[in-house]
PDB file of N, CA and C in Angstrom:
ATOM      1  N   UNK Q   1     -37.018  -2.861  10.471  1.00  0.00           N
ATOM      2  CA  UNK Q   1     -37.374  -2.587  11.845  1.00  0.00           C
ATOM      3  C   UNK Q   1     -37.133  -1.106  12.130  1.00  0.00           C
ATOM      4  N   UNK Q   2     -38.034  -0.509  12.874  1.00  0.00           N
ATOM      5  CA  UNK Q   2     -37.894   0.884  13.284  1.00  0.00           C
ATOM      6  C   UNK Q   2     -37.636   0.954  14.781  1.00  0.00           C
ATOM      7  N   UNK Q   3     -37.017   2.028  15.185  1.00  0.00           N
ATOM      8  CA  UNK Q   3     -36.718   2.227  16.603  1.00  0.00           C
ATOM      9  C   UNK Q   3     -37.450   3.455  17.109  1.00  0.00           C
ATOM     10  N   UNK Q   4     -37.840   3.418  18.372  1.00  0.00           N
ATOM     11  CA  UNK Q   4     -38.467   4.577  19.002  1.00  0.00           C
ATOM     12  C   UNK Q   4     -37.427   5.652  19.307  1.00  0.00           C
ATOM     13  N   UNK Q   5     -36.136   5.278  19.241  1.00  0.00           N
ATOM     14  CA  UNK Q   5     -35.066   6.237  19.497  1.00  0.00           C
ATOM     15  C   UNK Q   5     -34.838   7.037  18.209  1.00  0.00           C
ATOM     16  N   UNK Q   6     -35.086   8.344  18.222  1.00  0.00           N
ATOM     17  CA  UNK Q   6     -34.904   9.144  17.010  1.00  0.00           C
ATOM     18  C   UNK Q   6     -33.429   9.335  16.662  1.00  0.00           C
ATOM     19  N   UNK Q   7     -33.170   9.600  15.397  1.00  0.00           N
ATOM     20  CA  UNK Q   7     -31.816   9.908  14.941  1.00  0.00           C
ATOM     21  C   UNK Q   7     -31.380  11.209  15.584  1.00  0.00           C
ATOM     22  N   UNK Q   8     -30.197  11.208  16.168  1.00  0.00           N
ATOM     23  CA  UNK Q   8     -29.679  12.418  16.801  1.00  0.00           C
ATOM     24  C   UNK Q   8     -28.159  12.341  16.792  1.00  0.00           C
ATOM     25  N   UNK Q   9     -27.507  13.343  16.245  1.00  0.00           N
ATOM     26  CA  UNK Q   9     -26.051  13.386  16.260  1.00  0.00           C
ATOM     27  C   UNK Q   9     -25.608  13.642  17.689  1.00  0.00           C
ATOM     28  N   UNK Q  10     -24.814  12.709  18.206  1.00  0.00           N
ATOM     29  CA  UNK Q  10     -24.365  12.802  19.590  1.00  0.00           C
ATOM     30  C   UNK Q  10     -22.975  12.212  19.683  1.00  0.00           C
ATOM     31  N   UNK Q  11     -22.023  12.969  20.191  1.00  0.00           N
ATOM     32  CA  UNK Q  11     -20.648  12.509  20.357  1.00  0.00           C
ATOM     33  C   UNK Q  11     -20.378  12.235  21.826  1.00  0.00           C
ATOM     34  N   UNK Q  12     -20.095  10.974  22.142  1.00  0.00           N
ATOM     35  CA  UNK Q  12     -19.745  10.622  23.516  1.00  0.00           C
ATOM     36  C   UNK Q  12     -18.269  10.956  23.738  1.00  0.00           C
ATOM     37  N   UNK Q  13     -17.899  11.338  24.961  1.00  0.00           N
ATOM     38  CA  UNK Q  13     -16.523  11.792  25.221  1.00  0.00           C
ATOM     39  C   UNK Q  13     -15.490  10.665  25.217  1.00  0.00           C
ATOM     40  N   UNK Q  14     -14.277  11.017  24.845  1.00  0.00           N
ATOM     41  CA  UNK Q  14     -13.151  10.093  24.856  1.00  0.00           C
ATOM     42  C   UNK Q  14     -12.890   9.553  26.259  1.00  0.00           C
ATOM     43  N   UNK Q  15     -13.253  10.322  27.266  1.00  0.00           N
ATOM     44  CA  UNK Q  15     -12.991   9.925  28.657  1.00  0.00           C
ATOM     45  C   UNK Q  15     -13.873   8.770  29.124  1.00  0.00           C
ATOM     46  N   UNK Q  16     -14.866   8.368  28.314  1.00  0.00           N
ATOM     47  CA  UNK Q  16     -15.765   7.267  28.688  1.00  0.00           C
ATOM     48  C   UNK Q  16     -15.820   6.205  27.594  1.00  0.00           C
ATOM     49  N   UNK Q  17     -14.685   5.530  27.293  1.00  0.00           N
ATOM     50  CA  UNK Q  17     -14.731   4.536  26.224  1.00  0.00           C
ATOM     51  C   UNK Q  17     -15.589   3.324  26.620  1.00  0.00           C
ATOM     52  N   UNK Q  18     -16.276   2.767  25.641  1.00  0.00           N
ATOM     53  CA  UNK Q  18     -17.144   1.608  25.848  1.00  0.00           C
ATOM     54  C   UNK Q  18     -16.272   0.356  25.943  1.00  0.00           C
ATOM     55  N   UNK Q  19     -16.535  -0.484  26.929  1.00  0.00           N
ATOM     56  CA  UNK Q  19     -15.711  -1.670  27.163  1.00  0.00           C
ATOM     57  C   UNK Q  19     -16.454  -2.977  26.917  1.00  0.00           C
ATOM     58  N   UNK Q  20     -17.691  -2.911  26.439  1.00  0.00           N
ATOM     59  CA  UNK Q  20     -18.526  -4.109  26.329  1.00  0.00           C
ATOM     60  C   UNK Q  20     -18.572  -4.736  24.942  1.00  0.00           C
ATOM     61  N   UNK Q  21     -17.798  -4.241  23.989  1.00  0.00           N
ATOM     62  CA  UNK Q  21     -17.818  -4.796  22.638  1.00  0.00           C
ATOM     63  C   UNK Q  21     -16.979  -6.069  22.550  1.00  0.00           C
ATOM     64  N   UNK Q  22     -17.374  -6.980  21.670  1.00  0.00           N
ATOM     65  CA  UNK Q  22     -16.620  -8.200  21.389  1.00  0.00           C
ATOM     66  C   UNK Q  22     -15.633  -7.882  20.269  1.00  0.00           C
ATOM     67  N   UNK Q  23     -14.359  -8.138  20.497  1.00  0.00           N
ATOM     68  CA  UNK Q  23     -13.301  -7.853  19.523  1.00  0.00           C
ATOM     69  C   UNK Q  23     -12.838  -9.160  18.908  1.00  0.00           C
ATOM     70  N   UNK Q  24     -12.729  -9.175  17.563  1.00  0.00           N
ATOM     71  CA  UNK Q  24     -12.292 -10.372  16.859  1.00  0.00           C
ATOM     72  C   UNK Q  24     -11.334 -10.010  15.738  1.00  0.00           C
ATOM     73  N   UNK Q  25     -10.346 -10.874  15.540  1.00  0.00           N
ATOM     74  CA  UNK Q  25      -9.449 -10.726  14.404  1.00  0.00           C
ATOM     75  C   UNK Q  25     -10.154 -11.316  13.198  1.00  0.00           C
ATOM     76  N   UNK Q  26     -10.152 -10.603  12.099  1.00  0.00           N
ATOM     77  CA  UNK Q  26     -10.825 -11.052  10.880  1.00  0.00           C
ATOM     78  C   UNK Q  26      -9.825 -11.433   9.794  1.00  0.00           C
ATOM     79  N   UNK Q  27      -8.584 -11.699  10.198  1.00  0.00           N
ATOM     80  CA  UNK Q  27      -7.553 -12.113   9.251  1.00  0.00           C
ATOM     81  C   UNK Q  27      -7.075 -10.973   8.386  1.00  0.00           C
ATOM     82  N   UNK Q  28      -5.940 -11.181   7.754  1.00  0.00           N
ATOM     83  CA  UNK Q  28      -5.351 -10.202   6.832  1.00  0.00           C
ATOM     84  C   UNK Q  28      -5.251  -8.808   7.444  1.00  0.00           C
ATOM     85  N   UNK Q  29      -4.935  -8.735   8.743  1.00  0.00           N
ATOM     86  CA  UNK Q  29      -4.739  -7.436   9.384  1.00  0.00           C
ATOM     87  C   UNK Q  29      -6.000  -6.672   9.696  1.00  0.00           C
ATOM     88  N   UNK Q  30      -7.141  -7.362   9.784  1.00  0.00           N
ATOM     89  CA  UNK Q  30      -8.415  -6.693  10.087  1.00  0.00           C
ATOM     90  C   UNK Q  30      -8.905  -7.070  11.483  1.00  0.00           C
ATOM     91  N   UNK Q  31      -9.438  -6.083  12.191  1.00  0.00           N
ATOM     92  CA  UNK Q  31      -9.990  -6.289  13.533  1.00  0.00           C
ATOM     93  C   UNK Q  31     -11.403  -5.725  13.535  1.00  0.00           C
ATOM     94  N   UNK Q  32     -12.344  -6.491  14.105  1.00  0.00           N
ATOM     95  CA  UNK Q  32     -13.740  -6.067  14.139  1.00  0.00           C
ATOM     96  C   UNK Q  32     -14.243  -6.038  15.578  1.00  0.00           C
ATOM     97  N   UNK Q  33     -14.970  -4.977  15.917  1.00  0.00           N
ATOM     98  CA  UNK Q  33     -15.606  -4.842  17.226  1.00  0.00           C
ATOM     99  C   UNK Q  33     -17.119  -4.826  17.008  1.00  0.00           C
ATOM    100  N   UNK Q  34     -17.850  -5.648  17.756  1.00  0.00           N
ATOM    101  CA  UNK Q  34     -19.303  -5.733  17.633  1.00  0.00           C
ATOM    102  C   UNK Q  34     -19.917  -5.621  19.023  1.00  0.00           C
ATOM    103  N   UNK Q  35     -20.988  -4.848  19.110  1.00  0.00           N
ATOM    104  CA  UNK Q  35     -21.654  -4.698  20.398  1.00  0.00           C
ATOM    105  C   UNK Q  35     -22.863  -3.793  20.313  1.00  0.00           C
ATOM    106  N   UNK Q  36     -23.348  -3.410  21.478  1.00  0.00           N
ATOM    107  CA  UNK Q  36     -24.543  -2.586  21.595  1.00  0.00           C
ATOM    108  C   UNK Q  36     -24.168  -1.111  21.581  1.00  0.00           C
ATOM    109  N   UNK Q  37     -24.778  -0.362  20.686  1.00  0.00           N
ATOM    110  CA  UNK Q  37     -24.550   1.084  20.644  1.00  0.00           C
ATOM    111  C   UNK Q  37     -24.956   1.676  21.994  1.00  0.00           C
ATOM    112  N   UNK Q  38     -24.118   2.506  22.594  1.00  0.00           N
ATOM    113  CA  UNK Q  38     -24.456   3.064  23.904  1.00  0.00           C
ATOM    114  C   UNK Q  38     -25.621   4.057  23.877  1.00  0.00           C
ATOM    115  N   UNK Q  39     -26.034   4.497  22.702  1.00  0.00           N
ATOM    116  CA  UNK Q  39     -27.152   5.447  22.610  1.00  0.00           C
ATOM    117  C   UNK Q  39     -28.473   4.750  22.293  1.00  0.00           C
ATOM    118  N   UNK Q  40     -28.522   3.987  21.198  1.00  0.00           N
ATOM    119  CA  UNK Q  40     -29.795   3.395  20.765  1.00  0.00           C
ATOM    120  C   UNK Q  40     -29.974   1.952  21.211  1.00  0.00           C
ATOM    121  N   UNK Q  41     -28.898   1.328  21.690  1.00  0.00           N
ATOM    122  CA  UNK Q  41     -28.896  -0.051  22.181  1.00  0.00           C
ATOM    123  C   UNK Q  41     -29.079  -1.086  21.068  1.00  0.00           C
ATOM    124  N   UNK Q  42     -28.926  -0.703  19.808  1.00  0.00           N
ATOM    125  CA  UNK Q  42     -28.973  -1.643  18.692  1.00  0.00           C
ATOM    126  C   UNK Q  42     -27.576  -2.223  18.474  1.00  0.00           C
ATOM    127  N   UNK Q  43     -27.496  -3.391  17.865  1.00  0.00           N
ATOM    128  CA  UNK Q  43     -26.197  -4.011  17.582  1.00  0.00           C
ATOM    129  C   UNK Q  43     -25.535  -3.297  16.412  1.00  0.00           C
ATOM    130  N   UNK Q  44     -24.269  -2.963  16.601  1.00  0.00           N
ATOM    131  CA  UNK Q  44     -23.488  -2.280  15.577  1.00  0.00           C
ATOM    132  C   UNK Q  44     -22.088  -2.886  15.543  1.00  0.00           C
ATOM    133  N   UNK Q  45     -21.363  -2.672  14.465  1.00  0.00           N
ATOM    134  CA  UNK Q  45     -19.985  -3.168  14.401  1.00  0.00           C
ATOM    135  C   UNK Q  45     -19.117  -2.186  13.627  1.00  0.00           C
ATOM    136  N   UNK Q  46     -17.823  -2.298  13.859  1.00  0.00           N
ATOM    137  CA  UNK Q  46     -16.842  -1.421  13.215  1.00  0.00           C
ATOM    138  C   UNK Q  46     -15.617  -2.273  12.932  1.00  0.00           C
ATOM    139  N   UNK Q  47     -15.036  -2.139  11.738  1.00  0.00           N
ATOM    140  CA  UNK Q  47     -13.849  -2.894  11.349  1.00  0.00           C
ATOM    141  C   UNK Q  47     -12.710  -1.926  11.068  1.00  0.00           C
ATOM    142  N   UNK Q  48     -11.518  -2.285  11.542  1.00  0.00           N
ATOM    143  CA  UNK Q  48     -10.305  -1.493  11.310  1.00  0.00           C
ATOM    144  C   UNK Q  48      -9.252  -2.365  10.657  1.00  0.00           C
ATOM    145  N   UNK Q  49      -8.359  -1.720   9.949  1.00  0.00           N
ATOM    146  CA  UNK Q  49      -7.156  -2.390   9.499  1.00  0.00           C
ATOM    147  C   UNK Q  49      -6.204  -2.386  10.682  1.00  0.00           C
ATOM    148  N   UNK Q  50      -5.528  -3.495  10.940  1.00  0.00           N
ATOM    149  CA  UNK Q  50      -4.649  -3.619  12.100  1.00  0.00           C
ATOM    150  C   UNK Q  50      -3.261  -3.037  11.837  1.00  0.00           C
ATOM    151  N   UNK Q  51      -3.046  -2.496  10.655  1.00  0.00           N
ATOM    152  CA  UNK Q  51      -1.753  -1.897  10.324  1.00  0.00           C
ATOM    153  C   UNK Q  51      -1.984  -0.468   9.884  1.00  0.00           C
ATOM    154  N   UNK Q  52      -1.213   0.453  10.421  1.00  0.00           N
ATOM    155  CA  UNK Q  52      -1.275   1.845   9.980  1.00  0.00           C
ATOM    156  C   UNK Q  52      -0.237   2.033   8.888  1.00  0.00           C
ATOM    157  N   UNK Q  53      -0.579   2.788   7.863  1.00  0.00           N
ATOM    158  CA  UNK Q  53       0.351   3.025   6.778  1.00  0.00           C
ATOM    159  C   UNK Q  53       0.897   4.439   6.841  1.00  0.00           C
ATOM    160  N   UNK Q  54       2.191   4.548   6.786  1.00  0.00           N
ATOM    161  CA  UNK Q  54       2.851   5.845   6.753  1.00  0.00           C
ATOM    162  C   UNK Q  54       3.269   6.147   5.325  1.00  0.00           C
ATOM    163  N   UNK Q  55       4.048   7.190   5.142  1.00  0.00           N
ATOM    164  CA  UNK Q  55       4.467   7.567   3.799  1.00  0.00           C
ATOM    165  C   UNK Q  55       5.417   6.550   3.168  1.00  0.00           C
ATOM    166  N   UNK Q  56       6.030   5.689   4.000  1.00  0.00           N
ATOM    167  CA  UNK Q  56       6.975   4.694   3.488  1.00  0.00           C
ATOM    168  C   UNK Q  56       6.429   3.273   3.603  1.00  0.00           C
ATOM    169  N   UNK Q  57       5.123   3.130   3.645  1.00  0.00           N
ATOM    170  CA  UNK Q  57       4.533   1.803   3.734  1.00  0.00           C
ATOM    171  C   UNK Q  57       4.068   1.481   5.140  1.00  0.00           C
ATOM    172  N   UNK Q  58       3.874   0.179   5.447  1.00  0.00           N
ATOM    173  CA  UNK Q  58       3.386  -0.196   6.781  1.00  0.00           C
ATOM    174  C   UNK Q  58       4.292   0.365   7.870  1.00  0.00           C
ATOM    175  N   UNK Q  59       3.690   1.010   8.851  1.00  0.00           N
ATOM    176  CA  UNK Q  59       4.433   1.710   9.880  1.00  0.00           C
ATOM    177  C   UNK Q  59       4.425   0.949  11.206  1.00  0.00           C
ATOM    178  N   UNK Q  60       3.253   0.704  11.768  1.00  0.00           N
ATOM    179  CA  UNK Q  60       3.168  -0.007  13.036  1.00  0.00           C
ATOM    180  C   UNK Q  60       1.773  -0.587  13.185  1.00  0.00           C
ATOM    181  N   UNK Q  61       1.628  -1.495  14.082  1.00  0.00           N
ATOM    182  CA  UNK Q  61       0.319  -2.096  14.306  1.00  0.00           C
ATOM    183  C   UNK Q  61      -0.578  -1.081  15.030  1.00  0.00           C
ATOM    184  N   UNK Q  62      -1.762  -0.889  14.521  1.00  0.00           N
ATOM    185  CA  UNK Q  62      -2.668   0.144  15.003  1.00  0.00           C
ATOM    186  C   UNK Q  62      -3.176  -0.093  16.419  1.00  0.00           C
ATOM    187  N   UNK Q  63      -3.086  -1.303  16.922  1.00  0.00           N
ATOM    188  CA  UNK Q  63      -3.647  -1.598  18.235  1.00  0.00           C
ATOM    189  C   UNK Q  63      -2.583  -1.830  19.294  1.00  0.00           C
ATOM    190  N   UNK Q  64      -1.317  -1.656  18.961  1.00  0.00           N
ATOM    191  CA  UNK Q  64      -0.249  -1.866  19.936  1.00  0.00           C
ATOM    192  C   UNK Q  64      -0.261  -0.842  21.066  1.00  0.00           C
ATOM    193  N   UNK Q  65      -0.802   0.338  20.826  1.00  0.00           N
ATOM    194  CA  UNK Q  65      -0.749   1.397  21.833  1.00  0.00           C
ATOM    195  C   UNK Q  65      -1.882   1.317  22.856  1.00  0.00           C
ATOM    196  N   UNK Q  66      -2.903   0.502  22.628  1.00  0.00           N
ATOM    197  CA  UNK Q  66      -4.006   0.333  23.576  1.00  0.00           C
ATOM    198  C   UNK Q  66      -4.932   1.530  23.697  1.00  0.00           C
ATOM    199  N   UNK Q  67      -4.778   2.525  22.835  1.00  0.00           N
ATOM    200  CA  UNK Q  67      -5.620   3.720  22.904  1.00  0.00           C
ATOM    201  C   UNK Q  67      -7.040   3.417  22.421  1.00  0.00           C
ATOM    202  N   UNK Q  68      -8.050   4.134  22.965  1.00  0.00           N
ATOM    203  CA  UNK Q  68      -9.422   3.948  22.507  1.00  0.00           C
ATOM    204  C   UNK Q  68      -9.549   4.231  21.009  1.00  0.00           C
ATOM    205  N   UNK Q  69     -10.475   3.523  20.376  1.00  0.00           N
ATOM    206  CA  UNK Q  69     -10.709   3.660  18.937  1.00  0.00           C
ATOM    207  C   UNK Q  69     -12.070   4.309  18.702  1.00  0.00           C
ATOM    208  N   UNK Q  70     -12.108   5.226  17.739  1.00  0.00           N
ATOM    209  CA  UNK Q  70     -13.326   5.973  17.407  1.00  0.00           C
ATOM    210  C   UNK Q  70     -14.277   5.098  16.594  1.00  0.00           C
ATOM    211  N   UNK Q  71     -15.570   5.175  16.900  1.00  0.00           N
ATOM    212  CA  UNK Q  71     -16.583   4.429  16.152  1.00  0.00           C
ATOM    213  C   UNK Q  71     -17.862   5.252  16.058  1.00  0.00           C
ATOM    214  N   UNK Q  72     -18.659   4.943  15.055  1.00  0.00           N
ATOM    215  CA  UNK Q  72     -19.984   5.541  14.879  1.00  0.00           C
ATOM    216  C   UNK Q  72     -20.993   4.409  14.831  1.00  0.00           C
ATOM    217  N   UNK Q  73     -22.188   4.664  15.297  1.00  0.00           N
ATOM    218  CA  UNK Q  73     -23.240   3.659  15.216  1.00  0.00           C
ATOM    219  C   UNK Q  73     -23.524   3.382  13.741  1.00  0.00           C
ATOM    220  N   UNK Q  74     -23.555   2.106  13.403  1.00  0.00           N
ATOM    221  CA  UNK Q  74     -23.856   1.693  12.027  1.00  0.00           C
ATOM    222  C   UNK Q  74     -24.928   0.611  12.046  1.00  0.00           C
ATOM    223  N   UNK Q  75     -25.854   0.715  12.998  1.00  0.00           N
ATOM    224  CA  UNK Q  75     -26.906  -0.296  13.109  1.00  0.00           C
ATOM    225  C   UNK Q  75     -27.828  -0.233  11.891  1.00  0.00           C
ATOM    226  N   UNK Q  76     -28.511  -1.331  11.630  1.00  0.00           N
ATOM    227  CA  UNK Q  76     -29.420  -1.413  10.487  1.00  0.00           C
ATOM    228  C   UNK Q  76     -30.827  -0.928  10.825  1.00  0.00           C
ATOM    229  N   UNK Q  77     -31.066  -0.571  12.077  1.00  0.00           N
ATOM    230  CA  UNK Q  77     -32.389  -0.128  12.510  1.00  0.00           C
ATOM    231  C   UNK Q  77     -32.742   1.211  11.864  1.00  0.00           C
ATOM    232  N   UNK Q  78     -33.978   1.355  11.481  1.00  0.00           N
ATOM    233  CA  UNK Q  78     -34.464   2.604  10.882  1.00  0.00           C
ATOM    234  C   UNK Q  78     -34.874   3.548  12.014  1.00  0.00           C
ATOM    235  N   UNK Q  79     -34.058   4.567  12.251  1.00  0.00           N
ATOM    236  CA  UNK Q  79     -34.358   5.536  13.307  1.00  0.00           C
ATOM    237  C   UNK Q  79     -35.181   6.693  12.736  1.00  0.00           C
ATOM    238  N   UNK Q  80     -36.190   7.114  13.481  1.00  0.00           N
ATOM    239  CA  UNK Q  80     -37.073   8.206  13.087  1.00  0.00           C
ATOM    240  C   UNK Q  80     -36.251   9.479  12.863  1.00  0.00           C
ATOM    241  N   UNK Q  81     -36.575  10.210  11.843  1.00  0.00           N
ATOM    242  CA  UNK Q  81     -35.948  11.491  11.499  1.00  0.00           C
ATOM    243  C   UNK Q  81     -34.516  11.353  10.967  1.00  0.00           C
ATOM    244  N   UNK Q  82     -34.113  10.156  10.543  1.00  0.00           N
ATOM    245  CA  UNK Q  82     -32.769  10.008   9.977  1.00  0.00           C
ATOM    246  C   UNK Q  82     -32.743  10.749   8.648  1.00  0.00           C
ATOM    247  N   UNK Q  83     -31.726  11.590   8.418  1.00  0.00           N
ATOM    248  CA  UNK Q  83     -31.662  12.388   7.187  1.00  0.00           C
ATOM    249  C   UNK Q  83     -31.539  11.527   5.940  1.00  0.00           C
ATOM    250  N   UNK Q  84     -32.046  12.047   4.837  1.00  0.00           N
ATOM    251  CA  UNK Q  84     -31.889  11.371   3.550  1.00  0.00           C
ATOM    252  C   UNK Q  84     -30.396  11.239   3.253  1.00  0.00           C
ATOM    253  N   UNK Q  85     -30.008  10.119   2.708  1.00  0.00           N
ATOM    254  CA  UNK Q  85     -28.607   9.894   2.394  1.00  0.00           C
ATOM    255  C   UNK Q  85     -27.832   9.206   3.498  1.00  0.00           C
ATOM    256  N   UNK Q  86     -28.388   9.153   4.708  1.00  0.00           N
ATOM    257  CA  UNK Q  86     -27.759   8.434   5.815  1.00  0.00           C
ATOM    258  C   UNK Q  86     -28.483   7.091   5.910  1.00  0.00           C
ATOM    259  N   UNK Q  87     -27.795   6.028   5.555  1.00  0.00           N
ATOM    260  CA  UNK Q  87     -28.441   4.727   5.451  1.00  0.00           C
ATOM    261  C   UNK Q  87     -28.405   3.884   6.720  1.00  0.00           C
ATOM    262  N   UNK Q  88     -27.449   4.159   7.606  1.00  0.00           N
ATOM    263  CA  UNK Q  88     -27.294   3.321   8.798  1.00  0.00           C
ATOM    264  C   UNK Q  88     -27.012   4.176  10.028  1.00  0.00           C
ATOM    265  N   UNK Q  89     -27.352   3.639  11.199  1.00  0.00           N
ATOM    266  CA  UNK Q  89     -26.981   4.271  12.454  1.00  0.00           C
ATOM    267  C   UNK Q  89     -28.012   5.195  13.045  1.00  0.00           C
ATOM    268  N   UNK Q  90     -27.730   5.587  14.298  1.00  0.00           N
ATOM    269  CA  UNK Q  90     -28.628   6.479  15.042  1.00  0.00           C
ATOM    270  C   UNK Q  90     -28.051   7.885  15.177  1.00  0.00           C
ATOM    271  N   UNK Q  91     -26.826   8.091  14.649  1.00  0.00           N
ATOM    272  CA  UNK Q  91     -26.191   9.402  14.729  1.00  0.00           C
ATOM    273  C   UNK Q  91     -25.156   9.526  15.826  1.00  0.00           C
ATOM    274  N   UNK Q  92     -25.042   8.498  16.659  1.00  0.00           N
ATOM    275  CA  UNK Q  92     -24.098   8.553  17.781  1.00  0.00           C
ATOM    276  C   UNK Q  92     -22.691   8.174  17.348  1.00  0.00           C
ATOM    277  N   UNK Q  93     -21.715   8.823  17.941  1.00  0.00           N
ATOM    278  CA  UNK Q  93     -20.321   8.418  17.803  1.00  0.00           C
ATOM    279  C   UNK Q  93     -19.781   8.220  19.211  1.00  0.00           C
ATOM    280  N   UNK Q  94     -18.832   7.314  19.343  1.00  0.00           N
ATOM    281  CA  UNK Q  94     -18.322   6.954  20.658  1.00  0.00           C
ATOM    282  C   UNK Q  94     -16.935   6.351  20.522  1.00  0.00           C
ATOM    283  N   UNK Q  95     -16.299   6.111  21.643  1.00  0.00           N
ATOM    284  CA  UNK Q  95     -14.957   5.533  21.682  1.00  0.00           C
ATOM    285  C   UNK Q  95     -15.042   4.132  22.265  1.00  0.00           C
ATOM    286  N   UNK Q  96     -14.253   3.216  21.704  1.00  0.00           N
ATOM    287  CA  UNK Q  96     -14.212   1.834  22.175  1.00  0.00           C
ATOM    288  C   UNK Q  96     -12.848   1.536  22.773  1.00  0.00           C
ATOM    289  N   UNK Q  97     -12.829   0.827  23.873  1.00  0.00           N
ATOM    290  CA  UNK Q  97     -11.578   0.453  24.528  1.00  0.00           C
ATOM    291  C   UNK Q  97     -11.212  -0.971  24.101  1.00  0.00           C
ATOM    292  N   UNK Q  98     -10.173  -1.124  23.281  1.00  0.00           N
ATOM    293  CA  UNK Q  98      -9.785  -2.479  22.865  1.00  0.00           C
ATOM    294  C   UNK Q  98      -9.136  -3.231  24.025  1.00  0.00           C
ATOM    295  N   UNK Q  99      -9.277  -4.558  24.051  1.00  0.00           N
ATOM    296  CA  UNK Q  99      -8.637  -5.333  25.117  1.00  0.00           C
ATOM    297  C   UNK Q  99      -7.121  -5.339  24.940  1.00  0.00           C
ATOM    298  N   UNK Q 100      -6.411  -5.582  26.006  1.00  0.00           N
ATOM    299  CA  UNK Q 100      -4.937  -5.652  25.945  1.00  0.00           C
ATOM    300  C   UNK Q 100      -4.507  -6.845  25.083  1.00  0.00           C
ATOM    301  N   UNK Q 101      -3.418  -6.639  24.330  1.00  0.00           N
ATOM    302  CA  UNK Q 101      -2.850  -7.727  23.541  1.00  0.00           C
ATOM    303  C   UNK Q 101      -3.637  -8.108  22.322  1.00  0.00           C
ATOM    304  N   UNK Q 102      -4.529  -7.267  21.860  1.00  0.00           N
ATOM    305  CA  UNK Q 102      -5.381  -7.603  20.724  1.00  0.00           C
ATOM    306  C   UNK Q 102      -4.594  -7.914  19.467  1.00  0.00           C
ATOM    307  N   UNK Q 103      -3.545  -7.163  19.175  1.00  0.00           N
ATOM    308  CA  UNK Q 103      -2.839  -7.325  17.913  1.00  0.00           C
ATOM    309  C   UNK Q 103      -1.690  -8.317  18.003  1.00  0.00           C
ATOM    310  N   UNK Q 104      -1.555  -8.982  19.079  1.00  0.00           N
ATOM    311  CA  UNK Q 104      -0.440  -9.929  19.225  1.00  0.00           C
ATOM    312  C   UNK Q 104      -0.798 -11.299  18.732  1.00  0.00           C
TER     313      UNK Q 104
END
């Protein structure tokens, strides 16, 4: 499938995190967010490890602080003018606001 929305590198500001993604625990310390890319409106998803590792091993749960998480569009749609070597996405990056208590 192709999209009329051309590939364009665009960084949305941290001050406007997206709140419409569905967040799910994927077991073994993995969390996945799925939703509509705010730029191209295609479905995209991003998976994180729920544990941050420090120099001495597991340090703390990555979602305990409630801070927005960085994501890039990884939709499967073929966007016009996408550079060779870039297989997924529309070029947009954005911040996602995880729900409270996600890692509990």
